[in-house]
Short mmCIF file of C-alpha atoms and ligand atoms in Angstrom, two decimals:
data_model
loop_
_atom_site.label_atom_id
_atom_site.label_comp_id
_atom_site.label_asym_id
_atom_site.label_seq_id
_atom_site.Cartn_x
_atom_site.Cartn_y
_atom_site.Cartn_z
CA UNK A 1 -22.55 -3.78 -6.32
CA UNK A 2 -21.64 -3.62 -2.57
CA UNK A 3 -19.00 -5.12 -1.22
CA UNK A 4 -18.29 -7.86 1.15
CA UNK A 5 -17.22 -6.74 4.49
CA UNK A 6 -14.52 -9.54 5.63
CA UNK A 7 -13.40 -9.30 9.11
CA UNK A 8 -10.38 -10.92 10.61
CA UNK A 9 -9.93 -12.79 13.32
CA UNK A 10 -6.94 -12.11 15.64
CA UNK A 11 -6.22 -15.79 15.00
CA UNK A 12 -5.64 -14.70 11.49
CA UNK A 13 -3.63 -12.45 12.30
CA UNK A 14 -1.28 -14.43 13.92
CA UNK A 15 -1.08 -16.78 10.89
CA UNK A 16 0.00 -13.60 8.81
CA UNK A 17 2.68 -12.38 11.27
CA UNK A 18 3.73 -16.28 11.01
CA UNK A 19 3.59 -16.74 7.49
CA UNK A 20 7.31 -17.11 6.82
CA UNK A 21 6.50 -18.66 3.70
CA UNK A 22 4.67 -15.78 1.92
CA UNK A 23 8.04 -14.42 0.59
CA UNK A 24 8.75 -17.70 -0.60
CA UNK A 25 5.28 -17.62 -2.80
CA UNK A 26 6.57 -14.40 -3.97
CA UNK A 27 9.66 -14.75 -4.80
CA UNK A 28 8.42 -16.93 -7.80
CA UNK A 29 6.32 -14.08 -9.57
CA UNK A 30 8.20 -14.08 -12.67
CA UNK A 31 10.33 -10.66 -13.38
CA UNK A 32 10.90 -8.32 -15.63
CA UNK A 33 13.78 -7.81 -17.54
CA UNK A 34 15.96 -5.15 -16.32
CA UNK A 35 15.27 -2.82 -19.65
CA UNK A 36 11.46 -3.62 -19.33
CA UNK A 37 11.66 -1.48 -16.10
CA UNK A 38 9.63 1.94 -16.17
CA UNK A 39 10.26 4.50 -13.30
CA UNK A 40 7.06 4.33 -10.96
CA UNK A 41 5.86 8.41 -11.47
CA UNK A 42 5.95 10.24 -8.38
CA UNK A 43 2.63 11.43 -7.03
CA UNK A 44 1.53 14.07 -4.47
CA UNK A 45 1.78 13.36 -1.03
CA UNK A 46 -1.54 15.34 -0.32
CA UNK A 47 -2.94 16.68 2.68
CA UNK A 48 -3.77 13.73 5.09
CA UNK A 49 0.07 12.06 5.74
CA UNK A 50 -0.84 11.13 9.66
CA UNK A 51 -0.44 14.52 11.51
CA UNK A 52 -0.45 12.40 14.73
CA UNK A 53 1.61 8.53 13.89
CA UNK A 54 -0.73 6.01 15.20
CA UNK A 55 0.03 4.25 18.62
CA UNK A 56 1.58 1.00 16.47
CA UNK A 57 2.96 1.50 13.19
CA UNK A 58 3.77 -2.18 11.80
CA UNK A 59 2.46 -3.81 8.53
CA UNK A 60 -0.69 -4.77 10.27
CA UNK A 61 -3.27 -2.18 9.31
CA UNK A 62 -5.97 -4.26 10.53
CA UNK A 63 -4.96 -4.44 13.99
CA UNK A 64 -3.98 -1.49 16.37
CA UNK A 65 -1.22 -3.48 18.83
CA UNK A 66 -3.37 -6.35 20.35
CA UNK A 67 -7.00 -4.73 19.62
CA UNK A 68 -9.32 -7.86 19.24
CA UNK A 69 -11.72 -5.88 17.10
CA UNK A 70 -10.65 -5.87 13.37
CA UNK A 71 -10.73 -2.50 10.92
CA UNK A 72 -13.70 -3.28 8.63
CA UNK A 73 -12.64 -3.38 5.07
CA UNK A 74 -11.76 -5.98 2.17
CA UNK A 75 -8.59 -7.52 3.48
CA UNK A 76 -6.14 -7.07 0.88
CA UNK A 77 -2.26 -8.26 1.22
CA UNK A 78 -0.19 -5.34 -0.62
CA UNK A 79 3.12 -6.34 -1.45
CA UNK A 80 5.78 -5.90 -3.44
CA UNK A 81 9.34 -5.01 -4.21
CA UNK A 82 11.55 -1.60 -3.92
CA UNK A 83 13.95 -1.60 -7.11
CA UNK A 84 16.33 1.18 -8.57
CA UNK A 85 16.51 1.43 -12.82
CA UNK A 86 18.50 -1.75 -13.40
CA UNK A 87 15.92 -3.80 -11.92
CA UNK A 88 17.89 -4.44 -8.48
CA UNK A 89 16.35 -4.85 -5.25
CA UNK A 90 16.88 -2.00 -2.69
CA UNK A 91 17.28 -2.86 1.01
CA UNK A 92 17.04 -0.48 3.94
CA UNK A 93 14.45 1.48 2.12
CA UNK A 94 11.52 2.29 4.72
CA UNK A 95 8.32 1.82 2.84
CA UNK A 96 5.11 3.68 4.30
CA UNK A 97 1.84 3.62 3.13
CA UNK A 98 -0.83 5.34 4.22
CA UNK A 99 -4.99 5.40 3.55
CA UNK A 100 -8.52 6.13 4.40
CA UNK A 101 -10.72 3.51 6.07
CA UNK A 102 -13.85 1.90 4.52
CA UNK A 103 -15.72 5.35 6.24
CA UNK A 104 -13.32 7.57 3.74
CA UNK A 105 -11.81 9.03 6.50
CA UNK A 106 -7.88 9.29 7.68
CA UNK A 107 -5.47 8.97 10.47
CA UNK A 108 -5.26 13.33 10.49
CA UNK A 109 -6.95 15.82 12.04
CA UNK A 110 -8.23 17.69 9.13
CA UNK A 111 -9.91 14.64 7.72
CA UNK A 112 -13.83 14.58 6.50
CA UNK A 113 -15.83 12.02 8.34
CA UNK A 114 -13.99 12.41 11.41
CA UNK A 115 -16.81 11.21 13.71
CA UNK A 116 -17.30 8.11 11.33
CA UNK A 117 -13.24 7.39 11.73
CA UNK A 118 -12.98 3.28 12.32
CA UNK A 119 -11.01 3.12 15.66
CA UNK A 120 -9.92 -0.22 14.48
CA UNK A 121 -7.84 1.56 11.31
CA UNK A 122 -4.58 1.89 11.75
CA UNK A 123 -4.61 4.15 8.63
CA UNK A 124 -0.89 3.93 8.25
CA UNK A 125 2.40 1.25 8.55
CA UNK A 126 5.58 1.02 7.83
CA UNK A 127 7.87 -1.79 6.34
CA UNK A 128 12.15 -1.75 5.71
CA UNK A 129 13.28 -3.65 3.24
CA UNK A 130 15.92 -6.40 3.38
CA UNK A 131 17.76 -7.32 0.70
CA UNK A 132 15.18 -8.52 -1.34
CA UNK A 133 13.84 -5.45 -1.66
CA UNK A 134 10.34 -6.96 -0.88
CA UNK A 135 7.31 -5.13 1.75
CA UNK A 136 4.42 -6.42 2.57
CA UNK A 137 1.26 -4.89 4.09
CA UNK A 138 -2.23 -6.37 5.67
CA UNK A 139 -4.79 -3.47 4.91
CA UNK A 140 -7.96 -2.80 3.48
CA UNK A 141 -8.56 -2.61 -0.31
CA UNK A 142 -8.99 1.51 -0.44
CA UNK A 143 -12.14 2.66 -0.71
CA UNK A 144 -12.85 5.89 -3.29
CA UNK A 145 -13.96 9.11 -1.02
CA UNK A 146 -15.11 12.92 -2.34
CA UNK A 147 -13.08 13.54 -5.11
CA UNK A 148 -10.63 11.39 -5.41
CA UNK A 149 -11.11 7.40 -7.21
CA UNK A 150 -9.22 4.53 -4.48
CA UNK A 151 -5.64 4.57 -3.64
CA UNK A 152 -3.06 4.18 -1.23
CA UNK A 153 -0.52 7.01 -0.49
CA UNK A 154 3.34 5.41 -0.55
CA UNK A 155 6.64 7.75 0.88
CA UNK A 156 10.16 5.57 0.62
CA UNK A 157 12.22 7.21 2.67
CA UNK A 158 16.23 6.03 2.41
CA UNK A 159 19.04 7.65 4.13
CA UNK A 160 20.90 9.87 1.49
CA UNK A 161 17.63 10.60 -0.93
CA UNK A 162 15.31 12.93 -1.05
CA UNK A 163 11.73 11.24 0.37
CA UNK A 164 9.75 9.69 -2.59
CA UNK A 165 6.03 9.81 -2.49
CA UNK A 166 3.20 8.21 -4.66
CA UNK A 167 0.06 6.47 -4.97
CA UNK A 168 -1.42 3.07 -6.12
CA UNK A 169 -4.54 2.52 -7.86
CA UNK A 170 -7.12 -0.19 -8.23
CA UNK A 171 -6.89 -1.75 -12.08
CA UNK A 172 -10.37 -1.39 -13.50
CA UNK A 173 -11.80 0.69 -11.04
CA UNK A 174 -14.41 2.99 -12.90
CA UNK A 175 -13.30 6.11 -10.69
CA UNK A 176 -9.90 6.14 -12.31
CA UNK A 177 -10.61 7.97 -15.59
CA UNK A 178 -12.57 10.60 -13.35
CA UNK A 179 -9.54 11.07 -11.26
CA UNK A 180 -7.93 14.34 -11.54
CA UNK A 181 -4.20 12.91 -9.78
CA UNK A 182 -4.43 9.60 -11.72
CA UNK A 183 -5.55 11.14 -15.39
CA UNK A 184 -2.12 13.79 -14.90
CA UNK A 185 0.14 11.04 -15.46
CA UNK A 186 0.91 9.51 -19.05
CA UNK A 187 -0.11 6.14 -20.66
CA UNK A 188 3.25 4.51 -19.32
CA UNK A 189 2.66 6.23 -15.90
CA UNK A 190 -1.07 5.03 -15.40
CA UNK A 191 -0.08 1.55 -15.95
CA UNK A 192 2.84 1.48 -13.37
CA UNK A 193 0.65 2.74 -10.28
CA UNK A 194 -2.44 0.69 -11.02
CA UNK A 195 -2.50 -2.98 -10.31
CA UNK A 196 -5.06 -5.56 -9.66
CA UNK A 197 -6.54 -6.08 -6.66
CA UNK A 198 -7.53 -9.92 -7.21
CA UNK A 199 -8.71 -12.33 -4.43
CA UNK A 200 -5.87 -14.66 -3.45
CA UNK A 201 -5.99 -18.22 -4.72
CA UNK A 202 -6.63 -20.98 -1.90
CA UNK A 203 -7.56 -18.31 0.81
CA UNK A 204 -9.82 -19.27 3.48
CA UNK A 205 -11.31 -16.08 4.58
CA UNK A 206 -11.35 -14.26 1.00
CA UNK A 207 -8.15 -12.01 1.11
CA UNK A 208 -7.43 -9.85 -1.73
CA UNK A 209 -3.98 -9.63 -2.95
CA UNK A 210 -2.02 -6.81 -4.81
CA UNK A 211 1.91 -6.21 -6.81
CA UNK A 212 2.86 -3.14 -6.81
CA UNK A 213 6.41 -2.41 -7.58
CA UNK A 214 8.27 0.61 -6.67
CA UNK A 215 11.01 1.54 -9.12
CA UNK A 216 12.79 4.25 -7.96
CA UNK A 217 14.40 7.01 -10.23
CA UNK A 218 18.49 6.09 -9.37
CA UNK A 219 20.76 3.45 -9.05
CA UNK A 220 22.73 3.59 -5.72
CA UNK A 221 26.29 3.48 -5.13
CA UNK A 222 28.17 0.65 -4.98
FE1 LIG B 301 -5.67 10.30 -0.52
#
């Protein structure tokens, strides 16, 4: 089945920079009990972090600073929340993601489809957490490419750790189980990088939305 290509509007773009009360809506997603929480497996960084950052480097992926012409992609809304093992949100941690465009093709110089590359992408963004430990992205839903079943590359960086890098995955997607990165990890492991990507209730345009919860492997000093 092909998929809908949504574009944006910069007017919807300014709703979701204004959208104060998105946190709000998410702050009511039911959690888990501290001892429920499994340690989100770390995954390789691979070859395509941006060798070059991109001119603007906010949560906006759909928009390069004030470009009027959207990336072309499912508009998804990836969010979710940095936590150490008790369950506790982490502030100050600075959350980047980075992925292909709907062409398959990155923000790096040694990427395939280079001449396809949507200008519009900005392929990468960053987010620091306050202290509810919460990020939030605009992107595209990832799109699978040679080898490799859809995801989005993660790094936390926080001052004091080592840099943390994994991926998320698309629940159901049939290119999982052919996935050499996402068939390494265990049971447990599979099920805390892949999430649904479901389309948001009462959205006008169609967004997609996706929870994906870091939980990182220490609890931090008091
Ligand atoms: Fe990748």
């Amino acid at each position: 089945m092909k998929s809908p290509l949504i574009i944006s509007s910069p007017a919807s773009r300014r709703e979701f920079i204004r959208n104060a009360g998105f946190f709000a809506l998410l702050a009511a997603t039911p959690g888990l009990f501290a001892e429920e929480l499994v340690r989100t497996p770390a995954q390789t960084e691979g070859p395509f972090y941006p060798d070059k950052l991109p001119l603007d480097t906010d949560n906006d992926l759909l928009a390069i600073n004030d470009g009027i012409t959207p990336a072309v992609g499912e508009v998804t809304l990836v969010s979710g929340r940095i936590l150490d093992q008790k369950g506790e949100p982490v502030r100050n941690a600075l959350v980047e993601i980075w992925q292909c465009d709907a062409a398959g093709a990155y923000l790096h110089s040694g990427t395939t489809n280079k001449e396809k590359r949507d200008k519009n992408f900005q392929g990468f963004g960053r987010f620091l957490t306050g202290s509810s430990g919460e990020y939030l992205f605009r992107t595209i839903k990832p799109v699978p490419y040679p080898g490799r079943t859809p995801h989005i590359h993660y790094m936390v960086k926080m001052k004091g750790h080592e840099k943390f890098t994994t991926q998320c995955y698309i629940e159901g997607h049939e290119g999982n189980a052919k996935d050499g990165i996402w068939k390494s990890l265990d049971e447990k492991g599979r099920k805390a990088v892949t999430v649904p990507f479901a389309p948001m209730k009462n959205s006008r345009i169609g967004e997609l939305a996706a929870r994906f919860d870091i939980v990182l492997g220490f609890t931090p000093q008091v």
